[in-house]
Amino acid sequence: MKIKALSRLLAGIAASLAMSGALAQDKPAEIKLGISTFLSGPASVFGVPAKSAAELYIEQMNAAGGIGGVKLSPTFIDEGLGADKLLSEYRRLVQESGAKVMISANASGNCNIIAPVAEDLKVLNILWDCGTEKLLEDRRYKYVFRTQANGTTEMVATVLYLIKTKPDLKTIAVMNQDYAWGRDSWELFRNMLLAIKPDVKIVAELFPKFGATDYSTEISRLQALRPDVILSTSWGGDLDTFVRQASQRGLMKNSLMVLPLAESSLERLGSALPDGVIVGARGDHYFLHPQFKDDPKHKAFVKKFKDSTGAYPIYPVYHMVQALEALKAGYEKAIKANKGQWPTTEQVADVMRSLEFRGLTGTVKMREDGQGLEDQMLGLTRKTPGYNFPTLDKIVIYPADLITTPVGQKSPEWVKTLKMDLVNNPRFKQY
């Protein structure tokens, strides 16, 4: 009996020691993190600025002491090399190089691939830019979070702005990239538009392949149809190419263009975008933000980024900064909850769902399902003295809580419940 009692005592001590080891880890020499973005291909016009932002912001964070006194050591993965290569590099960084955090991915299709792998590997993964709402609605994750809005928030705000701008809308066509984001964003936009304005006629649904270089067939069809509105949620090099070809052929003379992701293309497109195009910023991201353009933190980063890259920051830049700010806030909150001891990945993951942090513009609140709540900004293009590209006029900022699907509901169905009176909600801020 004494031997059995001693055995139980020793087993209890061993379990206690194991538990204390899990809760109080040694502070690492560095935080190894992987960051995936498009560094090649047509989407690199979008992904390379995000990489530059990560490098600048991590340098800034490390100079200030890093996170909890630990500096960040990033490794970048090129999403432009394809999903198989991304997945291979992702696993290598986590399993062989010991990365504790992954900031991935840029594209919705890649996020769909990465999220379940992150969960299996038990690595903290921040979805830093992808918009597909289905990812966090169709499955609950422990280690996966999105630190910006999803496509629902963005499309609801776009429909509201469109109806306010063109209340007599009767016909619409869509020209989106043929992959997860292009299909999902159109489903959300269409469902909400028809719910609050059921008399609108959809005259064309066009889905050229991702990375297409010639849109002459689509443009010819749109010119023949002459819809009141042409929607495109395309982004990066695809959007740039489509807009340039559409501009050369005069497509925008007869139809109102709605481009919810075009803030990232304004500087590159220059005069190819006429006045009066509806443009979104996938959040409230804009270097001339009416509330934050003179904010010290924002203004300093805009200058630093412009001096370093020669261009103004665009929304993927802001999303990358938000991911890094969320990472810092999550670790600091977990360290505090752990009485100053370095936290486990599980402890950081636990606090991520209740975070509230600020990026370069507005505050982001994280929800229990891992989804970030982020306000949305839209405006109309206009020529402005001092800039050789369009800026935004008639800006409206939409609070995230009014335009984001509640936890536990599915966005394609939820948007159908929205009513016309939401268009004139007094909480929408107009500038």
XYZ file of C-alpha atoms in Angstrom:
431
model
C 0.000 0.000 0.000
C 2.844 2.373 0.867
C 4.454 1.721 -2.490
C 1.174 2.443 -4.289
C 0.677 5.638 -2.310
C 4.225 6.750 -3.106
C 3.638 6.018 -6.785
C 0.489 8.126 -6.820
C 2.328 10.955 -5.070
C 5.191 10.870 -7.583
C 2.722 10.762 -10.493
C 0.932 13.794 -9.076
C 4.208 15.705 -8.711
C 5.186 14.819 -12.295
C 1.817 16.003 -13.616
C 2.105 19.225 -11.642
C 5.582 19.896 -12.996
C 4.411 19.188 -16.534
C 1.519 21.602 -16.107
C 3.715 24.357 -14.668
C 6.134 23.887 -17.573
C 3.293 24.365 -20.024
C 2.119 27.521 -18.295
C 5.484 29.171 -17.696
C 7.749 28.840 -20.706
C 11.201 30.359 -20.961
C 11.313 33.604 -22.891
C 12.617 32.798 -26.397
C 15.610 34.486 -27.976
C 13.331 35.635 -30.814
C 9.828 35.175 -32.194
C 10.096 33.365 -35.479
C 7.213 34.185 -37.785
C 6.358 33.379 -41.366
C 4.590 35.893 -43.589
C 3.006 34.956 -46.907
C 2.109 37.456 -49.610
C 2.338 37.777 -53.385
C 5.912 38.637 -54.329
C 5.578 37.629 -57.994
C 2.852 37.594 -60.630
C 0.094 40.176 -61.260
C -0.914 40.285 -57.591
C 2.591 41.393 -56.562
C 1.571 45.027 -57.078
C -0.525 44.375 -54.014
C 1.715 41.940 -52.138
C 5.097 43.657 -52.422
C 3.899 46.845 -50.649
C 2.593 44.587 -47.857
C 6.051 42.989 -47.530
C 7.635 46.446 -47.401
C 5.173 47.412 -44.669
C 6.028 44.285 -42.668
C 9.746 44.973 -42.909
C 9.369 48.624 -41.904
C 6.957 47.932 -39.063
C 8.908 44.979 -37.660
C 12.067 47.096 -37.737
C 10.163 49.790 -35.846
C 8.763 47.278 -33.342
C 12.145 45.662 -32.753
C 13.782 49.049 -32.199
C 11.215 49.658 -29.445
C 11.971 46.317 -27.767
C 9.927 43.914 -29.848
C 7.133 42.069 -28.042
C 7.635 41.604 -24.318
C 11.338 42.276 -24.805
C 11.629 39.683 -27.620
C 12.413 40.718 -31.186
C 10.602 39.400 -34.232
C 12.428 37.455 -36.943
C 10.335 37.183 -40.145
C 10.618 34.842 -43.131
C 8.585 35.614 -46.255
C 6.778 33.153 -48.539
C 5.751 34.023 -52.089
C 2.094 33.132 -52.704
C 2.667 33.814 -56.386
C 4.433 30.451 -56.737
C 1.167 28.568 -56.214
C -0.745 26.791 -53.471
C 1.434 23.657 -53.372
C 4.619 25.663 -52.858
C 2.920 27.871 -50.268
C 1.769 24.856 -48.293
C 5.199 23.212 -48.507
C 6.982 26.348 -47.288
C 4.373 26.896 -44.603
C 4.919 23.426 -43.156
C 8.698 23.773 -43.394
C 8.722 27.031 -41.449
C 6.569 25.627 -38.676
C 7.870 22.063 -38.423
C 11.560 22.540 -39.281
C 12.368 26.195 -38.585
C 10.245 26.499 -35.445
C 8.004 29.408 -36.475
C 5.522 30.109 -33.679
C 3.356 32.547 -35.627
C 2.243 32.631 -39.251
C 0.755 35.729 -40.887
C -0.978 34.086 -43.831
C -2.537 34.411 -46.310
C -3.104 37.152 -48.854
C -5.608 35.435 -51.180
C -8.917 33.874 -50.138
C -8.153 30.608 -51.923
C -4.878 30.312 -50.032
C -6.528 31.105 -46.711
C -8.950 28.242 -47.292
C -5.957 25.925 -47.729
C -3.853 27.283 -44.869
C -6.416 27.548 -42.051
C -7.013 23.806 -41.451
C -3.267 23.139 -41.710
C -2.541 25.786 -39.069
C -5.111 24.153 -36.828
C -3.494 20.726 -37.268
C -0.029 22.138 -36.580
C -1.300 24.133 -33.570
C 0.453 27.275 -34.801
C -1.000 30.758 -34.265
C -2.166 31.953 -37.691
C -3.343 35.463 -38.511
C -5.320 35.757 -41.746
C -3.958 39.156 -42.643
C -5.889 40.055 -45.789
C -8.179 37.431 -47.337
C -11.861 38.323 -47.409
C -13.905 35.145 -47.871
C -16.489 35.134 -45.107
C -17.086 31.385 -45.304
C -13.741 30.547 -43.744
C -14.674 31.483 -40.167
C -18.414 30.886 -40.552
C -18.255 27.288 -41.736
C -15.815 26.101 -39.067
C -14.557 27.208 -35.659
C -10.800 27.383 -35.179
C -8.671 27.625 -32.054
C -5.497 28.982 -33.635
C -6.786 30.939 -36.656
C -7.870 34.603 -36.592
C -8.649 37.377 -39.069
C -7.556 40.854 -37.989
C -9.593 42.772 -40.559
C -13.124 42.668 -41.937
C -14.448 39.910 -44.140
C -16.218 40.222 -47.481
C -19.654 40.608 -45.920
C -18.771 43.831 -44.133
C -17.153 45.153 -47.288
C -19.962 44.222 -49.675
C -22.751 45.476 -47.386
C -21.029 48.863 -47.148
C -20.585 48.936 -50.938
C -24.259 48.209 -51.612
C -25.287 50.915 -49.134
C -23.004 53.467 -50.785
C -24.197 52.500 -54.268
C -27.892 52.849 -53.372
C -27.235 56.208 -51.731
C -25.273 57.414 -54.767
C -27.548 55.988 -57.494
C -31.033 55.373 -56.064
C -32.509 54.973 -59.572
C -30.320 51.942 -60.344
C -32.116 49.482 -62.649
C -29.474 47.256 -64.295
C -26.148 45.868 -63.115
C -23.373 43.615 -64.440
C -20.476 42.003 -62.591
C -16.948 41.225 -63.828
C -15.039 39.322 -61.116
C -12.038 37.011 -60.884
C -13.014 33.356 -61.080
C -11.960 32.029 -57.670
C -13.190 32.030 -54.059
C -13.159 35.793 -53.493
C -14.712 36.724 -56.839
C -17.558 34.239 -56.448
C -18.195 34.784 -52.726
C -18.149 38.585 -52.877
C -20.627 38.594 -55.774
C -22.966 36.245 -53.914
C -22.986 38.615 -50.935
C -23.414 41.756 -53.031
C -26.165 40.227 -55.176
C -28.115 38.798 -52.242
C -28.167 42.090 -50.373
C -28.868 44.272 -53.420
C -31.857 42.155 -54.472
C -33.136 42.049 -50.883
C -33.423 45.828 -50.606
C -33.979 46.636 -54.290
C -35.599 43.563 -55.891
C -36.441 45.328 -59.145
C -32.783 45.569 -60.179
C -31.984 43.380 -63.210
C -28.685 41.513 -63.419
C -27.721 41.615 -67.099
C -24.347 39.814 -67.009
C -22.196 37.736 -64.651
C -18.670 37.502 -66.050
C -15.854 35.549 -64.359
C -12.552 35.627 -66.277
C -9.743 33.516 -64.840
C -7.483 34.834 -62.066
C -4.467 36.503 -63.656
C -6.140 37.200 -67.010
C -4.351 39.690 -69.268
C -6.997 40.353 -71.939
C -10.520 41.527 -71.106
C -11.596 42.502 -74.616
C -14.381 39.899 -74.733
C -15.844 41.021 -71.398
C -15.526 44.712 -72.263
C -17.252 44.234 -75.637
C -20.169 42.485 -73.981
C -20.489 45.157 -71.290
C -20.425 47.908 -73.932
C -23.230 46.186 -75.808
C -25.344 45.755 -72.661
C -24.722 49.287 -71.286
C -25.772 48.467 -67.694
C -26.349 51.310 -65.267
C -23.650 49.863 -63.004
C -20.632 47.607 -63.506
C -19.303 45.967 -60.339
C -15.846 44.442 -60.076
C -14.346 43.201 -56.814
C -11.132 42.278 -58.640
C -7.843 43.471 -57.146
C -4.124 43.827 -57.794
C -2.779 43.476 -61.318
C -6.046 41.981 -62.588
C -8.004 45.077 -61.590
C -5.333 47.405 -63.001
C -5.371 45.623 -66.355
C -9.160 45.585 -66.592
C -9.493 49.285 -65.728
C -6.806 50.361 -68.211
C -8.390 48.370 -71.035
C -11.881 49.568 -70.079
C -10.675 53.172 -69.984
C -9.037 52.908 -73.421
C -12.313 51.658 -74.898
C -14.544 54.176 -73.114
C -16.483 51.637 -71.068
C -16.840 53.992 -68.102
C -18.574 56.708 -70.117
C -21.938 54.933 -70.084
C -21.862 52.902 -66.858
C -21.090 53.751 -63.220
C -18.107 51.685 -62.113
C -18.141 50.228 -58.581
C -14.708 49.001 -57.468
C -14.728 48.036 -53.772
C -11.004 47.169 -53.755
C -9.660 49.969 -55.940
C -8.115 52.102 -53.194
C -5.056 49.914 -53.657
C -4.902 50.821 -57.366
C -5.512 54.583 -57.347
C -1.874 55.659 -57.541
C -0.938 53.036 -60.130
C -3.916 53.726 -62.404
C -3.607 57.511 -62.406
C -5.715 59.141 -65.125
C -7.166 55.800 -66.288
C -9.793 56.226 -63.549
C -12.206 59.093 -64.309
C -14.041 61.158 -61.738
C -17.119 59.642 -60.119
C -16.055 55.982 -59.762
C -17.145 54.348 -56.485
C -14.046 53.072 -54.708
C -13.713 51.098 -51.482
C -10.756 50.712 -49.138
C -11.413 47.254 -47.597
C -11.618 48.859 -44.193
C -11.136 52.498 -43.279
C -7.676 52.566 -44.854
C -6.557 55.654 -46.693
C -3.502 57.867 -46.439
C -5.827 60.893 -46.627
C -8.245 59.476 -44.046
C -10.516 62.356 -42.966
C -10.084 61.482 -39.277
C -6.514 60.182 -39.172
C -4.529 61.951 -41.906
C -2.956 64.245 -39.278
C -2.801 61.654 -36.491
C 0.871 61.485 -35.369
C 1.182 57.696 -35.545
C -0.493 57.467 -38.938
C 1.213 60.506 -40.408
C 4.670 59.318 -39.343
C 4.172 55.900 -40.922
C 2.784 57.341 -44.172
C 5.921 59.500 -44.472
C 8.227 56.614 -43.601
C 6.552 54.316 -46.121
C 6.551 56.971 -48.870
C 10.224 57.799 -48.251
C 11.139 54.112 -48.354
C 9.062 52.903 -51.309
C 8.227 56.021 -53.311
C 4.492 55.327 -53.039
C 1.702 56.025 -50.577
C 0.507 53.129 -48.385
C -2.478 51.147 -49.697
C -4.931 48.942 -47.838
C -2.794 45.734 -47.859
C -0.155 47.820 -46.095
C -2.676 48.776 -43.429
C -3.851 45.163 -43.102
C -0.290 43.959 -42.582
C 0.260 46.545 -39.856
C -3.002 45.471 -38.205
C -1.838 41.853 -38.150
C 1.397 42.878 -36.439
C -0.387 45.138 -33.968
C -2.803 42.326 -33.124
C 0.105 39.943 -32.584
C 1.766 42.401 -30.231
C -1.468 43.101 -28.348
C -2.220 39.375 -28.057
C 1.164 38.473 -26.627
C 1.155 41.405 -24.217
C -2.305 40.505 -22.945
C -1.308 36.848 -22.537
C 1.921 37.795 -20.722
C -0.058 39.937 -18.308
C -2.602 37.167 -17.721
C 0.300 34.758 -17.137
C 1.738 36.986 -14.367
C 4.628 38.206 -16.471
C 5.712 34.773 -17.680
C 6.153 34.028 -21.377
C 2.869 32.523 -22.644
C 2.203 29.373 -24.602
C 0.688 29.489 -28.080
C -2.571 28.283 -26.542
C -2.615 31.163 -24.054
C -2.068 33.722 -26.812
C -4.792 32.086 -28.902
C -7.209 32.272 -25.961
C -6.850 36.041 -25.536
C -7.006 36.849 -29.247
C -10.787 36.530 -29.230
C -11.234 39.437 -26.818
C -8.619 41.818 -28.183
C -9.215 45.445 -29.022
C -6.337 47.184 -30.765
C -5.599 50.042 -33.098
C -3.779 49.773 -36.383
C -2.875 52.952 -38.265
C -6.468 54.192 -38.541
C -9.516 52.965 -36.610
C -9.802 50.478 -33.766
C -10.326 46.782 -34.510
C -12.304 44.572 -32.130
C -11.896 40.804 -32.248
C -14.896 38.514 -31.776
C -15.278 35.117 -30.163
C -15.281 33.456 -33.583
C -11.874 34.937 -34.429
C -13.298 37.567 -36.797
C -12.143 41.176 -36.554
C -14.645 44.037 -36.700
C -13.375 46.820 -38.916
C -15.185 49.959 -40.116
C -15.535 50.480 -43.873
C -14.769 53.517 -46.038
C -16.038 54.309 -49.532
C -15.878 57.386 -51.702
C -15.988 58.778 -55.243
C -12.875 59.429 -57.309
C -11.987 62.999 -58.184
C -9.013 64.898 -59.561
C -7.205 66.852 -56.850
C -4.442 69.486 -57.220
C -1.104 68.150 -56.016
C -1.769 64.515 -56.960
C -1.344 62.867 -60.357
C -3.890 60.201 -59.470
C -7.503 60.327 -58.233
C -8.261 60.921 -54.575
C -11.514 60.148 -52.761
C -14.379 62.582 -52.315
C -17.791 62.266 -50.619
C -16.347 59.740 -48.178
C -18.643 57.704 -45.929
C -17.421 55.541 -43.025
C -19.684 52.661 -41.960
C -19.401 51.263 -38.383
C -18.537 47.572 -38.463
C -21.130 46.447 -35.916
C -23.989 47.573 -38.193
C -22.788 45.773 -41.297
C -21.192 42.520 -40.071
C -22.967 39.170 -39.815
C -23.682 38.216 -36.170
C -21.749 35.287 -34.709
C -23.354 31.967 -35.586
C -25.180 33.158 -38.706
C -24.262 32.618 -42.359
C -23.587 35.761 -44.363
C -25.293 34.863 -47.682
C -28.573 34.434 -45.782
C -28.079 37.227 -43.235
C -27.621 39.912 -45.897
C -31.053 39.015 -47.280
C -32.608 40.256 -44.018
C -31.255 43.803 -44.366
C -33.719 46.603 -45.113
C -33.664 49.775 -47.182
C -33.805 51.992 -44.084
C -30.211 50.947 -43.290
C -29.081 53.189 -46.171
C -29.769 56.335 -44.125
C -28.616 55.143 -40.698
C -27.527 58.233 -38.701
C -24.384 56.480 -37.451
C -22.852 56.514 -40.922
C -20.233 59.281 -40.945
C -20.101 61.452 -44.059
C -17.183 63.673 -45.048
